[in-house]
XYZ file of C-alpha atoms in Angstrom:
365
model
C -16.587 8.680 -28.742
C -16.814 5.661 -26.486
C -20.337 4.526 -25.703
C -21.443 3.457 -22.255
C -21.629 -0.143 -23.443
C -18.073 0.012 -24.789
C -16.806 1.639 -21.608
C -18.286 -1.154 -19.553
C -16.433 -3.692 -21.706
C -13.014 -2.159 -21.107
C -10.781 -5.111 -20.202
C -9.458 -5.095 -16.661
C -6.649 -7.128 -15.125
C -8.117 -10.174 -13.448
C -6.767 -13.187 -11.690
C -8.288 -16.385 -13.009
C -9.536 -18.490 -10.157
C -10.444 -22.074 -10.892
C -12.812 -23.093 -8.138
C -13.512 -26.717 -7.361
C -16.840 -27.968 -6.080
C -15.197 -30.365 -3.670
C -14.141 -28.540 -0.482
C -11.681 -31.383 0.160
C -9.434 -29.889 -2.523
C -7.444 -26.654 -2.266
C -7.270 -24.553 -5.425
C -3.959 -23.160 -6.716
C -4.218 -19.943 -4.690
C -5.109 -21.781 -1.502
C -2.199 -24.136 -2.119
C 0.206 -21.176 -2.056
C -0.868 -20.311 1.470
C -0.725 -23.919 2.625
C 2.818 -24.262 1.248
C 3.911 -21.132 3.117
C 2.046 -21.821 6.378
C 5.124 -22.934 8.319
C 7.072 -19.884 7.175
C 4.217 -17.555 8.127
C 4.000 -19.232 11.531
C 7.703 -18.551 12.024
C 6.970 -14.912 11.167
C 4.295 -14.814 13.848
C 1.067 -15.498 11.937
C -1.211 -18.535 12.109
C -3.510 -19.521 9.252
C -6.845 -21.259 9.694
C -6.792 -25.102 9.974
C -7.751 -25.517 6.300
C -4.429 -24.033 5.212
C -2.134 -26.012 7.475
C -0.119 -28.952 6.069
C -1.758 -32.287 6.746
C -5.229 -30.775 7.024
C -8.023 -33.349 7.203
C -11.566 -31.971 6.695
C -13.337 -31.898 10.032
C -16.514 -33.316 8.525
C -14.577 -36.438 7.469
C -13.709 -36.959 11.116
C -17.044 -36.060 12.697
C -19.413 -37.419 10.065
C -17.841 -38.773 6.850
C -21.240 -39.098 5.172
C -21.986 -35.374 5.359
C -20.424 -32.044 4.460
C -21.939 -29.524 6.888
C -22.212 -26.039 5.456
C -21.468 -24.519 8.851
C -18.220 -26.372 9.358
C -15.473 -23.766 9.724
C -12.972 -25.367 7.382
C -15.394 -25.497 4.435
C -14.858 -21.736 4.102
C -12.490 -20.985 1.226
C -10.803 -17.788 0.080
C -13.005 -14.828 -0.783
C -13.414 -13.089 -4.144
C -9.831 -11.834 -4.174
C -7.501 -14.837 -4.513
C -4.396 -12.967 -3.346
C -5.807 -12.050 0.064
C -5.758 -14.295 3.123
C -6.777 -13.845 6.737
C -4.619 -14.926 9.658
C -4.215 -14.570 13.410
C -1.220 -12.743 14.857
C 0.212 -15.159 17.397
C 1.588 -12.518 19.768
C -1.781 -10.962 20.641
C -4.409 -13.124 18.868
C -5.353 -10.166 16.628
C -6.977 -10.972 13.292
C -5.088 -9.649 10.281
C -5.360 -9.615 6.511
C -2.509 -10.521 4.163
C -2.150 -9.536 0.532
C 0.287 -10.905 -2.023
C 1.761 -8.398 -4.474
C 4.885 -7.512 -6.386
C 7.435 -5.299 -4.688
C 6.333 -2.308 -6.751
C 4.290 0.862 -6.662
C 1.314 -0.587 -4.768
C 3.542 -1.652 -1.896
C 5.435 1.637 -2.027
C 2.279 3.753 -1.740
C 0.663 1.546 0.915
C 3.753 1.665 3.129
C 4.269 5.381 2.412
C 1.095 6.197 4.329
C 2.142 3.858 7.154
C 5.402 5.677 7.896
C 5.790 8.715 10.114
C 4.870 11.509 10.130
C 1.981 10.452 7.854
C 1.002 7.355 9.849
C -0.138 9.316 12.900
C -1.770 12.181 11.009
C -5.406 12.542 12.184
C -6.698 12.775 8.594
C -4.840 9.704 7.390
C -7.470 7.089 6.548
C -5.279 4.743 4.507
C -5.231 1.192 5.790
C -2.177 0.743 8.036
C 0.478 -1.744 6.961
C 1.845 -3.623 9.965
C 4.615 -5.477 8.207
C 6.019 -6.386 4.797
C 7.124 -10.002 4.354
C 9.313 -11.028 1.421
C 8.136 -14.370 0.036
C 10.883 -17.018 0.017
C 11.235 -19.233 -3.060
C 8.791 -17.121 -5.055
C 9.063 -19.414 -8.122
C 10.393 -16.820 -10.544
C 8.807 -13.871 -8.728
C 11.829 -12.717 -6.753
C 10.098 -9.471 -5.893
C 6.892 -10.954 -4.453
C 5.942 -9.694 -1.003
C 3.057 -10.027 1.441
C 1.783 -6.965 3.267
C 0.090 -7.477 6.623
C -2.851 -5.230 7.519
C -5.713 -5.231 10.029
C -8.729 -7.333 9.122
C -11.485 -4.955 7.981
C -15.113 -5.306 6.876
C -17.417 -3.406 4.460
C -18.056 0.147 5.644
C -21.854 -0.267 5.588
C -22.118 -3.611 7.380
C -23.800 -3.376 9.827
C -25.965 -0.613 8.425
C -25.881 2.932 9.783
C -28.435 3.462 12.544
C -28.593 7.276 12.595
C -27.927 10.343 10.472
C -25.028 11.220 12.763
C -23.320 7.888 12.081
C -23.538 8.473 8.323
C -22.302 12.062 8.723
C -19.232 10.818 10.579
C -18.563 8.260 7.838
C -18.627 10.932 5.136
C -16.471 13.252 7.222
C -13.792 10.599 7.515
C -13.724 9.576 3.868
C -13.824 13.170 2.604
C -10.981 14.215 4.880
C -9.169 10.963 4.116
C -9.265 11.482 0.355
C -8.331 15.141 0.836
C -5.263 13.968 2.772
C -4.332 11.461 0.052
C -4.548 14.191 -2.592
C -2.539 16.625 -0.479
C 0.198 13.981 -0.407
C 0.235 14.111 -4.245
C -1.329 10.660 -4.572
C -4.367 9.835 -6.704
C -6.129 6.692 -5.493
C -7.791 6.013 -8.874
C -10.164 3.355 -7.511
C -11.749 4.881 -4.395
C -15.049 3.153 -5.043
C -17.577 1.300 -2.892
C -15.506 -1.862 -2.484
C -12.311 -0.053 -1.514
C -13.638 1.760 1.541
C -13.742 -0.382 4.667
C -14.258 -0.004 8.390
C -12.233 -1.083 11.390
C -14.512 -3.649 13.078
C -12.636 -3.948 16.359
C -14.631 -1.319 18.308
C -18.026 -2.563 17.108
C -17.189 -6.297 16.978
C -15.121 -6.869 20.147
C -15.088 -10.647 19.591
C -14.657 -10.208 15.822
C -16.191 -12.593 13.253
C -15.343 -15.234 10.679
C -13.410 -13.654 7.769
C -15.210 -15.771 5.185
C -18.731 -15.360 6.592
C -18.691 -12.025 8.325
C -22.146 -12.305 9.879
C -21.032 -15.301 11.950
C -18.720 -15.875 14.898
C -15.231 -17.212 14.269
C -16.435 -20.796 14.791
C -19.592 -20.177 12.674
C -21.806 -21.450 15.473
C -23.814 -18.247 15.991
C -24.311 -14.728 14.696
C -21.517 -12.295 15.513
C -22.542 -9.773 18.172
C -21.861 -6.113 17.558
C -22.382 -2.629 18.982
C -23.657 0.467 17.184
C -21.195 3.018 15.875
C -22.643 5.609 18.255
C -21.780 3.500 21.291
C -18.415 2.353 19.872
C -17.089 4.922 17.343
C -14.993 3.368 14.603
C -12.625 4.424 11.855
C -12.940 4.009 8.082
C -10.090 3.240 5.702
C -9.201 3.396 2.026
C -7.675 0.153 0.781
C -6.151 -1.221 -2.441
C -3.570 1.090 -3.997
C -3.061 -1.215 -6.979
C -4.091 1.488 -9.478
C -2.817 4.491 -7.514
C -0.279 7.006 -8.784
C 2.143 9.089 -6.724
C 3.324 12.348 -8.253
C 6.345 14.475 -7.493
C 5.814 18.119 -6.584
C 5.269 20.130 -9.759
C 4.966 17.014 -11.948
C 2.381 16.956 -14.741
C -0.704 15.304 -13.264
C -2.019 13.562 -16.333
C -1.766 9.825 -16.723
C -3.183 7.206 -19.060
C -6.712 6.193 -18.107
C -7.049 3.071 -16.006
C -10.583 2.058 -15.102
C -11.231 0.823 -11.598
C -14.455 -0.599 -10.245
C -16.573 2.327 -11.477
C -16.899 2.373 -15.291
C -19.269 5.366 -15.471
C -16.637 8.134 -15.472
C -17.828 10.702 -18.076
C -14.307 11.368 -19.364
C -13.848 7.710 -20.269
C -17.276 7.400 -21.864
C -17.055 10.558 -23.985
C -13.384 10.596 -24.911
C -12.254 6.996 -24.577
C -9.578 5.459 -22.400
C -6.571 5.680 -24.705
C -5.593 9.153 -23.598
C -4.228 10.954 -20.557
C -6.423 12.416 -17.827
C -5.999 14.237 -14.543
C -6.876 11.449 -12.043
C -7.708 13.777 -9.144
C -11.118 14.962 -10.466
C -11.851 11.321 -11.305
C -11.292 10.432 -7.643
C -13.832 13.130 -6.760
C -16.296 11.541 -9.199
C -15.767 8.111 -7.641
C -16.386 9.392 -4.133
C -19.367 11.362 -5.425
C -21.015 8.156 -6.537
C -21.342 7.312 -2.859
C -23.211 10.565 -2.288
C -24.847 11.112 -5.701
C -24.615 14.868 -5.336
C -22.835 17.728 -7.078
C -19.511 15.907 -7.376
C -20.735 14.122 -10.513
C -20.269 16.932 -13.059
C -19.588 15.530 -16.530
C -17.006 18.287 -17.011
C -14.036 17.418 -14.787
C -13.047 21.090 -14.572
C -16.369 21.888 -12.879
C -15.986 19.296 -10.149
C -14.850 20.623 -6.778
C -11.436 19.708 -5.424
C -11.337 17.631 -2.263
C -10.401 20.797 -0.343
C -13.644 22.375 -1.561
C -15.601 19.197 -0.804
C -14.362 19.127 2.788
C -15.070 22.843 3.255
C -18.640 22.472 1.950
C -19.195 19.377 4.027
C -18.163 21.064 7.276
C -20.535 23.932 6.480
C -23.394 21.479 5.938
C -22.475 19.478 9.030
C -22.628 22.595 11.225
C -26.128 23.322 9.931
C -27.525 19.937 11.010
C -29.552 20.091 14.198
C -29.061 17.841 17.197
C -32.395 16.134 16.501
C -31.513 15.616 12.845
C -28.253 13.896 13.770
C -30.080 11.642 16.231
C -32.722 10.724 13.642
C -32.955 7.184 12.339
C -31.421 6.540 8.945
C -34.078 4.626 6.999
C -33.311 2.330 4.087
C -34.545 3.331 0.645
C -37.166 0.594 0.186
C -38.103 0.211 3.819
C -41.575 1.759 3.380
C -42.601 -1.147 1.164
C -42.914 -3.249 4.317
C -45.417 -1.651 6.679
C -44.270 -3.349 9.863
C -40.503 -2.902 9.310
C -40.303 0.879 9.875
C -42.460 0.544 12.999
C -40.219 -2.098 14.562
C -37.023 -0.308 13.588
C -38.433 3.016 14.775
C -39.208 1.637 18.233
C -35.759 0.030 18.455
C -34.155 3.325 17.419
C -36.010 5.280 20.122
C -34.775 2.797 22.713
C -31.158 2.973 21.475
C -31.229 6.766 21.245
C -32.538 7.091 24.799
C -29.570 5.057 26.025
C -27.119 7.150 23.974
C -28.588 10.409 25.302
C -28.600 9.224 28.914
C -24.964 8.129 28.624
C -23.957 11.441 26.972
C -22.738 9.874 23.737
C -22.180 12.303 20.900
C -24.626 12.151 17.954
C -21.551 12.269 15.686
C -19.476 9.298 16.901
C -15.857 10.305 16.317
C -13.297 7.636 17.177
C -10.378 8.554 19.447
C -7.270 9.798 17.608
């Protein structure tokens, strides 16, 4: 039997990123993007100034003696070294780019972006706009870059009402149900791999490296509530996903994603085959912490059952419940915080009611 401690030590594939303290210097992953900037521009995408050939740090020009934290080009790549943000030249839209091999991850990601799946109302897989084949891939002839919309964490900004949270769960439950009905197991549908489309709520967008700030970092990014501007949520990162043929045996060798608490892995170890579909249900259940977390995989509901139960619960929620403020867990520890947020919520709700906005903010199809 594998203990919890051993399960948490299961080695995972990682990219080693050697960061440098001096923002004057690009690391090896940043250098890749700088070397391909001209090619990407020819393809219709513009990188930030930091990643353009001949870049000179702006603080060297404005004030050589300082290195302002809020200078835009001090912002480096995020935690994932293979992902870069860019601007689509044709319409100034912000996009995200991900390097990968021309393999299963690309196949599954593009599978959900082709018709008739792409326009299906329950499809919540991140759309792939374009696949670019990397020239001169230095021994990686099959390396590609997929272009997607720029997203942000699903819970940032936080949910303001019960109805907003209900709509979030509806979308991810139906989205995972759709993925499973297409004979695909995500295998890493955890907290970090569920994102939201920020375009409705952040009309002027934000800086990709510091998402609370404007694109020039000079002020806080302004945003609307989900109730006033309904948005859509997406599953991302199909790097561990598996696509099955109809009638194929649905057991595959364990492959831990971001959640190492799966009971099957802890009790029986990872060097054996499992059905990944109940494990997906466990992962999504960790967002809800409800009955989806059965230790026995056979006792967990399927996503069809989850969606059916959810719709039953959703119909039982009253109008006033859906309009209620969604309080944070530790909010009561600060006496004045719930009072201020409560008053702000009453004001927002009055506006939503007077403008006939639904308490469950569904985005347009």
